[in-house]
Short mmCIF file of C-alpha atoms in Angstrom, two decimals:
data_model
loop_
_atom_site.label_atom_id
_atom_site.label_comp_id
_atom_site.label_asym_id
_atom_site.label_seq_id
_atom_site.Cartn_x
_atom_site.Cartn_y
_atom_site.Cartn_z
CA MET A 747 119.82 -188.43 139.08
CA PHE A 748 121.51 -191.67 137.55
CA HIS A 749 119.74 -190.94 134.49
CA THR A 750 121.25 -186.91 133.94
CA LEU A 751 123.21 -185.48 131.61
CA ARG A 752 125.95 -184.98 134.04
CA PHE A 753 126.18 -188.27 135.53
CA ARG A 754 126.40 -190.39 132.59
CA LEU A 755 129.06 -187.50 131.46
CA LEU A 756 130.71 -187.79 134.62
CA MET A 757 130.93 -192.14 134.89
CA VAL A 758 132.48 -191.68 131.82
CA LEU A 759 134.76 -189.42 132.06
CA VAL A 760 135.59 -190.98 135.32
CA LEU A 761 135.95 -194.09 133.93
CA ILE A 762 138.39 -193.21 130.78
CA VAL A 763 140.45 -191.17 133.75
CA VAL A 764 140.61 -194.81 135.68
CA ALA A 765 141.20 -197.07 132.80
CA ALA A 766 144.03 -194.52 130.98
CA VAL A 767 145.74 -194.14 134.94
CA GLY A 768 145.26 -197.87 135.45
CA GLY A 769 147.19 -198.79 132.04
CA ILE A 770 149.58 -196.51 132.54
CA ALA A 771 150.67 -197.66 136.07
CA LEU A 772 150.46 -201.26 134.99
CA VAL A 773 152.05 -200.90 132.15
CA SER A 774 154.54 -198.64 133.99
CA THR A 775 154.91 -201.11 137.23
CA ARG A 776 155.70 -204.57 134.77
CA VAL A 777 157.95 -202.28 132.61
CA THR A 778 159.60 -201.12 135.72
CA THR A 779 160.16 -204.89 137.07
CA ARG A 780 161.14 -206.31 133.67
CA THR A 781 164.04 -203.68 133.70
CA PHE A 782 164.98 -203.86 137.16
CA GLN A 783 165.37 -207.03 136.67
CA GLY A 784 167.13 -207.50 134.20
CA TYR A 785 169.67 -204.92 136.21
CA GLU A 786 170.37 -207.06 139.00
CA GLU A 787 170.38 -209.94 136.91
CA ARG A 788 173.27 -208.44 134.73
CA ARG A 789 174.81 -207.29 138.12
CA GLY A 790 174.79 -210.32 139.43
CA THR A 791 175.83 -212.37 137.37
CA MET A 792 179.27 -209.80 136.50
CA ARG A 793 179.64 -210.04 140.53
CA ASP A 794 179.26 -213.57 141.02
CA ARG A 795 181.99 -213.80 138.12
CA ARG A 796 184.09 -211.33 139.51
CA PHE A 797 183.82 -213.49 143.14
CA GLU A 798 184.60 -216.71 141.38
CA GLY A 799 187.79 -215.74 140.02
CA PHE A 800 188.86 -214.26 142.87
CA LEU A 801 187.86 -216.91 145.07
CA VAL A 802 189.63 -219.75 142.30
CA GLY A 803 193.19 -217.68 142.31
CA HIS A 804 192.64 -217.77 146.36
CA TYR A 805 192.10 -221.59 146.48
CA ILE A 806 195.32 -221.70 143.83
CA GLN A 807 197.04 -219.85 145.95
CA HIS A 808 196.60 -222.17 149.65
CA GLY A 809 195.45 -225.42 147.99
CA ASN A 810 192.81 -225.01 150.41
CA TRP A 811 190.23 -222.36 152.07
CA SER A 812 192.03 -221.50 154.68
CA GLY A 813 192.07 -217.95 155.23
CA VAL A 814 188.85 -217.27 153.36
CA GLN A 815 186.92 -216.21 156.23
CA LEU A 816 188.18 -212.79 155.75
CA GLU A 817 188.16 -212.50 152.18
CA LEU A 818 183.95 -213.11 152.54
CA GLU A 819 183.47 -210.51 154.82
CA ARG A 820 184.72 -208.12 152.54
CA MET A 821 182.36 -209.59 150.08
CA GLY A 822 179.31 -209.57 152.73
CA GLN A 823 180.20 -205.80 153.28
CA ILE A 824 180.81 -205.04 149.18
CA THR A 825 177.49 -206.40 147.69
CA GLY A 826 175.29 -205.46 151.49
CA GLU A 827 174.63 -209.48 151.17
CA ARG A 828 174.87 -212.54 153.42
CA VAL A 829 178.09 -214.55 151.07
CA VAL A 830 178.31 -218.12 152.25
CA LEU A 831 180.98 -220.41 150.52
CA ALA A 832 180.30 -224.59 151.16
CA ASP A 833 183.58 -226.63 149.97
CA GLY A 834 182.98 -229.47 147.45
CA LYS A 835 181.49 -231.70 149.97
CA GLY A 836 178.71 -229.03 151.41
CA GLN A 837 179.97 -227.96 154.46
CA VAL A 838 180.00 -224.29 155.06
CA VAL A 839 183.46 -223.00 155.22
CA ALA A 840 182.50 -218.70 155.36
CA ASP A 841 180.04 -216.81 155.85
CA SER A 842 180.25 -213.40 155.92
CA GLU A 843 178.04 -213.69 159.33
CA GLY A 844 180.71 -216.30 160.83
CA GLU A 845 177.03 -217.92 162.41
CA LEU A 846 177.09 -220.93 159.16
CA ILE A 847 180.70 -222.09 159.60
CA GLY A 848 181.04 -226.48 159.61
CA GLN A 849 177.55 -226.44 158.90
CA PRO A 850 175.63 -228.69 155.98
CA VAL A 851 174.26 -226.62 153.21
CA GLU A 852 170.70 -226.32 153.40
CA GLN A 853 168.45 -227.37 150.76
CA ASP A 854 166.32 -224.25 150.24
CA TRP A 855 169.23 -221.43 149.56
CA GLY A 856 168.49 -222.87 145.64
CA ALA A 857 171.41 -223.40 143.12
CA PRO A 858 174.76 -221.60 144.04
CA ALA A 859 175.99 -218.27 142.99
CA ALA A 860 179.05 -219.62 141.16
CA LEU A 861 180.93 -223.07 141.47
CA ILE A 862 184.56 -222.76 141.98
CA VAL A 863 186.26 -225.43 139.59
CA HIS A 864 189.64 -225.99 139.91
CA ASN A 865 191.58 -229.25 137.58
CA GLY A 866 188.37 -229.66 136.03
CA ALA A 867 186.79 -231.03 139.98
CA PRO A 868 184.14 -228.42 141.94
CA VAL A 869 186.40 -227.39 145.17
CA GLY A 870 183.24 -224.91 145.91
CA ALA A 871 180.02 -223.27 145.93
CA LEU A 872 179.38 -219.68 146.63
CA TYR A 873 175.80 -219.04 147.77
CA VAL A 874 174.74 -214.67 147.79
CA GLY A 875 171.40 -213.05 149.58
CA LEU A 876 170.50 -216.65 152.09
CA PRO A 877 166.59 -216.14 151.56
CA ASP A 878 165.80 -216.60 155.69
CA TRP A 879 168.85 -213.74 156.38
CA PRO A 880 166.32 -210.58 158.06
CA GLY A 881 169.43 -207.99 157.47
CA SER A 882 170.04 -207.87 153.71
CA PRO A 883 167.11 -205.87 152.01
CA GLY A 884 167.96 -207.35 148.29
CA SER A 885 166.38 -206.20 145.29
CA GLU A 886 162.47 -207.01 146.22
CA GLY A 887 162.01 -204.70 148.74
CA LEU A 888 163.68 -201.62 146.41
CA LEU A 889 161.61 -203.22 143.76
CA THR A 890 158.39 -203.13 145.49
CA SER A 891 159.20 -199.96 147.54
CA ALA A 892 159.24 -197.55 143.81
CA ASN A 893 155.89 -199.99 142.51
CA ARG A 894 154.67 -198.45 145.63
CA THR A 895 155.28 -195.04 144.81
CA LEU A 896 154.40 -195.39 140.93
CA LEU A 897 150.84 -196.92 142.41
CA VAL A 898 150.10 -193.65 144.84
CA VAL A 899 151.46 -191.23 142.30
CA ALA A 900 149.08 -192.97 140.01
CA VAL A 901 146.09 -192.25 142.34
CA ALA A 902 147.01 -189.11 143.26
CA ALA A 903 146.84 -188.35 139.31
CA GLY A 904 143.57 -190.05 139.27
CA LEU A 905 141.99 -188.03 141.98
CA ILE A 906 143.06 -184.81 140.67
CA ALA A 907 142.00 -185.84 137.57
CA VAL A 908 138.65 -186.66 139.02
CA LEU A 909 138.60 -183.23 140.54
CA LEU A 910 139.12 -181.71 137.35
CA ILE A 911 136.31 -183.17 135.37
CA LEU A 912 134.25 -182.47 138.34
CA GLY A 913 134.68 -178.13 137.66
CA LEU A 914 134.76 -178.87 134.20
CA SER A 915 131.35 -180.57 134.08
CA ARG A 916 129.67 -178.29 135.99
CA ARG A 917 131.76 -175.77 133.79
CA ILE A 918 130.02 -176.61 131.09
CA LEU A 919 126.85 -178.59 131.55
CA GLY A 920 125.77 -175.42 134.01
CA PRO A 921 124.03 -173.64 130.91
CA VAL A 922 122.60 -176.52 130.11
CA GLU A 923 120.79 -177.24 133.32
CA VAL A 924 119.77 -173.64 133.07
CA LEU A 925 118.70 -174.17 129.27
CA THR A 926 116.34 -177.03 130.87
CA THR A 927 114.92 -175.20 133.36
CA ALA A 928 114.25 -172.17 131.11
CA VAL A 929 112.53 -174.75 128.76
CA ARG A 930 110.27 -176.66 131.27
CA ARG A 931 109.05 -173.12 132.67
CA MET A 932 108.33 -172.03 128.56
CA GLU A 933 106.62 -175.63 127.83
CA ALA A 934 104.51 -174.64 131.72
CA GLY A 935 103.73 -171.48 129.77
CA ASP A 936 106.10 -168.43 130.72
CA LEU A 937 106.87 -167.33 127.58
CA SER A 938 108.98 -164.54 128.76
CA GLN A 939 111.78 -166.83 130.12
CA ARG A 940 115.57 -166.09 129.24
CA VAL A 941 118.94 -167.35 129.04
CA GLU A 942 122.05 -165.08 130.15
CA ILE A 943 125.08 -165.94 126.88
CA THR A 944 127.70 -166.59 129.19
CA SER A 945 129.86 -167.52 125.94
CA GLN A 946 130.56 -167.77 122.74
CA ASP A 947 130.68 -171.57 122.10
CA GLU A 948 129.07 -174.22 120.51
CA ILE A 949 126.65 -173.16 124.37
CA GLY A 950 126.28 -169.89 123.52
CA ASP A 951 125.08 -170.25 120.10
CA LEU A 952 122.47 -172.74 121.59
CA ALA A 953 121.35 -170.40 124.19
CA ARG A 954 120.82 -167.12 121.75
CA ALA A 955 118.80 -169.71 119.52
CA PHE A 956 117.04 -170.42 122.48
CA ASN A 957 116.16 -166.45 123.28
CA GLY A 958 115.03 -165.56 119.50
CA MET A 959 113.11 -168.89 119.99
CA ALA A 960 111.45 -167.33 123.17
CA ASP A 961 111.19 -164.19 121.32
CA GLY A 962 109.78 -165.75 118.03
CA LEU A 963 107.01 -167.70 120.44
CA ALA A 964 106.30 -164.58 122.51
CA ARG A 965 105.56 -162.17 119.52
CA LEU A 966 103.14 -165.50 117.42
CA GLU A 967 101.52 -165.70 121.37
CA GLU A 968 100.79 -161.60 121.22
CA LEU A 969 99.58 -162.29 117.03
CA ARG A 970 97.50 -165.74 117.97
CA ARG A 971 96.15 -163.31 120.62
CA GLN A 972 95.21 -160.25 118.26
CA LEU A 973 93.98 -162.37 115.63
CA VAL A 974 91.07 -163.38 117.70
CA ASN A 975 90.59 -160.36 119.24
CA ASP A 976 90.75 -159.08 115.25
CA VAL A 977 88.96 -161.84 114.10
CA ALA A 978 86.16 -161.25 116.58
CA HIS A 979 85.97 -157.75 116.08
CA GLU A 980 85.22 -157.71 112.63
CA LEU A 981 82.21 -160.20 112.17
CA ARG A 982 80.72 -158.35 115.62
CA THR A 983 79.59 -155.93 112.99
CA PRO A 984 78.02 -156.95 110.32
CA LEU A 985 76.49 -160.02 112.94
CA THR A 986 75.65 -156.88 114.85
CA ASN A 987 74.26 -154.92 112.23
CA ILE A 988 72.24 -158.15 110.51
CA ARG A 989 70.88 -159.18 114.02
CA GLY A 990 69.35 -155.85 114.10
CA TYR A 991 67.40 -155.30 110.79
CA LEU A 992 66.12 -158.75 111.93
CA GLU A 993 64.60 -157.81 115.35
CA ALA A 994 63.43 -154.73 114.00
CA LEU A 995 62.15 -156.36 111.12
CA GLN A 996 60.41 -159.37 113.70
CA ASP A 997 59.28 -156.76 115.74
CA GLY A 998 57.47 -154.99 113.00
CA VAL A 999 59.62 -151.53 113.63
CA VAL A 1000 61.18 -151.51 109.71
CA GLN A 1001 59.04 -152.90 106.73
CA PRO A 1002 61.16 -155.67 104.66
CA GLU A 1003 61.60 -153.04 102.11
CA ARG A 1004 64.23 -152.86 99.02
CA HIS A 1005 66.87 -151.12 100.60
CA VAL A 1006 66.88 -153.00 104.00
CA ILE A 1007 67.33 -156.79 101.58
CA ASP A 1008 70.35 -154.94 100.26
CA SER A 1009 71.02 -154.07 103.54
CA LEU A 1010 71.26 -157.53 104.72
CA HIS A 1011 72.61 -158.36 101.28
CA GLU A 1012 75.73 -156.05 101.70
CA GLU A 1013 76.45 -156.61 105.39
CA ALA A 1014 76.50 -161.51 104.37
CA MET A 1015 78.75 -160.54 101.65
CA LEU A 1016 81.06 -158.72 104.45
CA LEU A 1017 80.74 -162.10 105.85
CA ASN A 1018 81.22 -164.61 103.21
CA ARG A 1019 84.36 -161.81 101.83
CA LEU A 1020 85.93 -162.19 105.70
CA VAL A 1021 85.49 -165.86 105.22
CA ASP A 1022 87.22 -166.62 101.96
CA ASP A 1023 89.80 -164.63 103.04
CA LEU A 1024 91.02 -166.27 106.11
CA GLN A 1025 90.11 -169.49 104.48
CA ALA A 1026 92.58 -168.49 101.63
CA LEU A 1027 94.77 -167.34 104.12
CA SER A 1028 95.22 -170.42 106.10
CA LEU A 1029 95.94 -172.70 103.07
CA ALA A 1030 98.55 -169.66 101.66
CA GLU A 1031 100.17 -170.29 105.46
CA ALA A 1032 100.16 -173.97 105.21
CA GLY A 1033 101.49 -174.26 102.45
CA GLN A 1034 97.98 -176.49 101.20
CA LEU A 1035 96.83 -173.48 98.77
CA ARG A 1036 96.31 -174.62 95.31
CA LEU A 1037 97.54 -173.38 92.53
CA GLU A 1038 96.10 -174.11 88.25
CA ARG A 1039 99.36 -173.23 87.31
CA GLN A 1040 100.30 -172.17 83.75
CA PRO A 1041 102.31 -169.99 81.04
CA VAL A 1042 100.58 -166.70 81.26
CA ALA A 1043 100.97 -163.29 79.07
CA LEU A 1044 100.64 -160.58 82.41
CA ALA A 1045 99.79 -158.31 79.98
CA ASP A 1046 95.99 -160.11 80.09
CA VAL A 1047 96.43 -160.62 84.01
CA VAL A 1048 97.32 -156.65 84.67
CA ASP A 1049 94.38 -155.44 82.36
CA ARG A 1050 91.34 -157.42 83.78
CA ALA A 1051 92.41 -156.27 86.64
CA ILE A 1052 92.41 -152.60 85.80
CA GLY A 1053 89.59 -152.91 83.88
CA ALA A 1054 87.64 -154.82 87.44
CA VAL A 1055 88.75 -151.80 89.96
CA ARG A 1056 88.12 -148.98 87.01
CA PRO A 1057 84.60 -148.26 87.76
CA ARG A 1058 85.66 -147.82 91.49
CA ALA A 1059 88.36 -145.41 90.18
CA VAL A 1060 86.51 -143.49 87.60
CA ALA A 1061 83.97 -142.83 90.50
CA GLU A 1062 86.72 -141.60 93.14
CA GLY A 1063 88.50 -139.27 90.31
CA VAL A 1064 91.72 -141.74 90.41
CA VAL A 1065 93.44 -142.23 87.37
CA LEU A 1066 95.16 -145.98 86.27
CA GLN A 1067 97.57 -146.49 83.90
CA ALA A 1068 99.66 -149.94 82.77
CA ASP A 1069 103.29 -149.76 81.85
CA LEU A 1070 104.10 -152.78 80.53
CA PRO A 1071 106.59 -153.86 77.89
CA GLU A 1072 105.53 -155.32 74.60
CA ASP A 1073 108.11 -157.79 75.11
CA LEU A 1074 107.36 -158.78 78.40
CA PRO A 1075 107.71 -162.78 78.79
CA LEU A 1076 105.48 -165.51 80.04
CA VAL A 1077 104.39 -165.91 83.49
CA ASP A 1078 104.36 -169.27 85.16
CA VAL A 1079 101.47 -168.01 87.54
CA ASP A 1080 97.62 -169.00 88.51
CA PRO A 1081 96.22 -166.36 86.51
CA ARG A 1082 93.19 -166.15 89.03
CA ARG A 1083 95.35 -165.62 92.30
CA ILE A 1084 97.43 -163.61 90.26
CA GLY A 1085 94.74 -161.34 89.47
CA GLN A 1086 93.73 -161.71 92.95
CA VAL A 1087 96.78 -159.82 93.99
CA LEU A 1088 96.96 -157.00 91.55
CA ARG A 1089 93.10 -156.34 92.56
CA ASN A 1090 94.23 -155.76 96.47
CA LEU A 1091 96.82 -153.39 95.86
CA LEU A 1092 94.75 -151.48 93.38
CA GLU A 1093 91.84 -151.51 95.59
CA ASN A 1094 94.53 -150.54 98.81
CA GLY A 1095 95.56 -147.88 96.40
CA LEU A 1096 92.68 -146.33 95.79
CA THR A 1097 91.67 -146.36 99.50
CA HIS A 1098 94.31 -144.01 100.44
CA THR A 1099 94.65 -141.96 97.53
CA ALA A 1100 92.67 -138.74 97.05
CA SER A 1101 91.17 -138.06 93.51
CA GLY A 1102 92.89 -136.01 91.17
CA GLY A 1103 95.94 -138.34 92.15
CA GLU A 1104 97.07 -141.69 90.16
CA ILE A 1105 98.03 -145.06 90.13
CA ALA A 1106 100.32 -147.30 87.77
CA VAL A 1107 101.22 -150.14 86.95
CA ALA A 1108 104.46 -151.04 85.76
CA ALA A 1109 106.99 -154.31 84.97
CA ARG A 1110 110.06 -155.61 83.72
CA ALA A 1111 112.24 -158.72 83.40
CA ASN A 1112 114.69 -159.71 85.28
CA ASP A 1113 116.88 -162.94 83.89
CA GLU A 1114 114.50 -165.86 85.96
CA TRP A 1115 111.65 -162.78 87.25
CA VAL A 1116 109.48 -160.91 86.12
CA GLU A 1117 109.03 -157.67 88.63
CA VAL A 1118 105.56 -156.15 88.50
CA SER A 1119 105.14 -152.35 91.13
CA VAL A 1120 101.91 -150.99 91.96
CA ARG A 1121 102.48 -147.47 92.91
CA ASP A 1122 100.57 -144.99 93.50
CA THR A 1123 100.32 -141.10 94.53
CA GLY A 1124 98.07 -141.70 97.59
CA THR A 1125 98.91 -140.33 101.64
CA GLY A 1126 101.65 -143.12 102.15
CA ILE A 1127 102.48 -145.69 104.85
CA ALA A 1128 104.10 -144.50 108.22
CA PRO A 1129 107.88 -145.72 109.21
CA GLU A 1130 106.84 -147.10 111.70
CA ASP A 1131 103.60 -148.95 110.16
CA LEU A 1132 105.89 -150.59 107.22
CA PRO A 1133 107.41 -153.25 108.90
CA HIS A 1134 104.10 -154.73 110.25
CA ILE A 1135 101.77 -154.12 107.06
CA PHE A 1136 101.61 -157.69 105.76
CA GLU A 1137 100.36 -159.30 109.43
CA ARG A 1138 96.87 -160.32 109.50
CA PHE A 1139 94.19 -157.54 110.13
CA TYR A 1140 97.14 -154.48 110.67
CA ARG A 1141 95.86 -151.91 109.75
CA ALA A 1142 97.78 -148.58 109.98
CA ASP A 1143 94.24 -146.69 110.77
CA LYS A 1144 93.85 -147.41 114.26
CA SER A 1145 90.31 -146.74 114.46
CA ARG A 1146 89.68 -149.62 112.09
CA SER A 1147 87.05 -147.78 110.22
CA ARG A 1148 85.22 -148.85 107.07
CA ALA A 1149 85.51 -146.17 105.40
CA THR A 1150 90.28 -146.28 105.32
CA GLY A 1151 90.09 -149.95 104.20
CA GLY A 1152 88.80 -153.21 104.90
CA ALA A 1153 89.39 -156.11 107.40
CA GLY A 1154 93.00 -156.09 107.38
CA LEU A 1155 93.71 -158.81 105.53
CA GLY A 1156 94.20 -158.17 101.68
CA LEU A 1157 97.85 -157.12 102.15
CA ALA A 1158 98.37 -160.56 103.94
CA ILE A 1159 96.76 -162.79 101.53
CA VAL A 1160 99.23 -160.39 98.52
CA LYS A 1161 101.74 -161.57 100.36
CA GLN A 1162 101.04 -165.24 101.00
CA LEU A 1163 100.36 -166.37 97.85
CA VAL A 1164 103.42 -164.15 95.68
CA GLU A 1165 105.39 -166.12 97.82
CA ALA A 1166 103.20 -169.34 97.17
CA HIS A 1167 104.64 -169.03 93.24
CA GLY A 1168 107.96 -168.57 94.61
CA GLY A 1169 108.36 -164.85 94.46
CA ARG A 1170 109.13 -162.22 96.93
CA ILE A 1171 106.75 -158.69 97.72
CA GLU A 1172 108.38 -155.48 99.43
CA VAL A 1173 107.11 -151.89 99.89
CA GLU A 1174 108.51 -148.84 99.83
CA SER A 1175 106.42 -145.68 101.25
CA ARG A 1176 106.98 -141.83 101.18
CA GLY A 1177 107.14 -140.95 97.72
CA GLU A 1178 110.14 -140.06 96.01
CA PRO A 1179 110.47 -137.83 93.01
CA SER A 1180 111.20 -140.16 90.52
CA TRP A 1181 107.53 -141.77 90.50
CA SER A 1182 105.84 -138.23 90.20
CA PRO A 1183 107.37 -134.61 89.90
CA THR A 1184 104.69 -133.37 91.76
CA ALA A 1185 103.82 -136.32 94.70
CA ALA A 1186 104.92 -135.67 98.31
CA LYS A 1187 103.43 -138.91 98.92
CA GLY A 1188 102.98 -142.42 97.75
CA THR A 1189 103.73 -146.38 98.39
CA ARG A 1190 105.35 -148.69 95.76
CA PHE A 1191 104.15 -152.49 96.02
CA THR A 1192 106.86 -154.32 94.15
CA PHE A 1193 106.73 -158.21 93.78
CA THR A 1194 108.32 -160.82 91.19
CA LEU A 1195 106.85 -163.71 88.78
CA PRO A 1196 108.67 -167.02 87.89
CA VAL A 1197 109.00 -166.82 84.21
CA ALA A 1198 107.34 -169.43 81.84
CA GLU A 1199 110.25 -172.41 80.34
CA SER A 1200 110.52 -170.78 76.79
#
């Protein structure tokens, strides 16, 4: 509890509120005290001067302090405090309460509020607000009451602020706690966790990002499982064939004739190609594929790729064409890897193009890139298959027959090799009138390659 974000945030905010409210209360108390004391001092000074002038006039008029008791009682009523007058010898001659007449001045009374001087000689001393008079509230009582009220208001404001902070922290950190719980469950292996987006602020963005991450992880987990199943399936078929031939040879059912050895060699080569493709794909995805890049004439790479697949094209009755401008700039690529890209695309086109069809390779320069397209007049790709066509082991033919293609790695390798060169690849399918006037279906792959610096 003491290490949670809510507790620490709450403590920080409470400390801030206490410091702020306490500071305001302290400053307000001091300012109020100072202001009130200054006011009382000014008011007392003016009052004492008026009393002094009145008493001097009384003494001049009577020549002594006779009859002054009545005047002091009036002064006491005006001020609300006890007023005492002593003569020049320190004897009390008048008291607003009438109790101290004839008694000497006490030492704890302090300095007199005013000295009554006549002809240069002191004839009396006026004392206002004696410290031992219980009936006099004085200014201290009023000041204490005001300060107490300020403290009560400050404490009430602090409590209200703390309650608001508690509610606000719960509202702010509640979604974070929900996210934390979901993350912990996901850490335990439950990838179905999603959180509800309840706001459009930063917390809402965090929840949205979490849901996107969860969707991505679930998709990756699904692909991983599919990858394991596909690899097992692709390896099982040639291994089963090799095992069957070898067991037949051991049992003497078949003889080690030429066609048997050729079949075993074909299955071994299939396994070898599958392992090579998996290794190349893994290196490309990890960004560790070594590229021997150099300025290359794209026409030479295209001619070699077409030459490699031409025997198959002739055998299947498919026409291969190349349409490359003569002023095409050199491209900065690894010719072996780009040749592999073109061969994979051409072989993919041959697999899905019937006899009498055609496959064309075209290119055009575009600013800092050369755009290469490989289009065929084959059966095309269904719209639902297009988003997944570059995934590993994905094939539109769900029967996974060897007659309709390889292991489903060719296009995934194509995408990784093109992106390793800094380019991008796109696919369009279901035919376009501009490709061929007679073609109802077909597919076009378009990828970009960087132009070599001159």
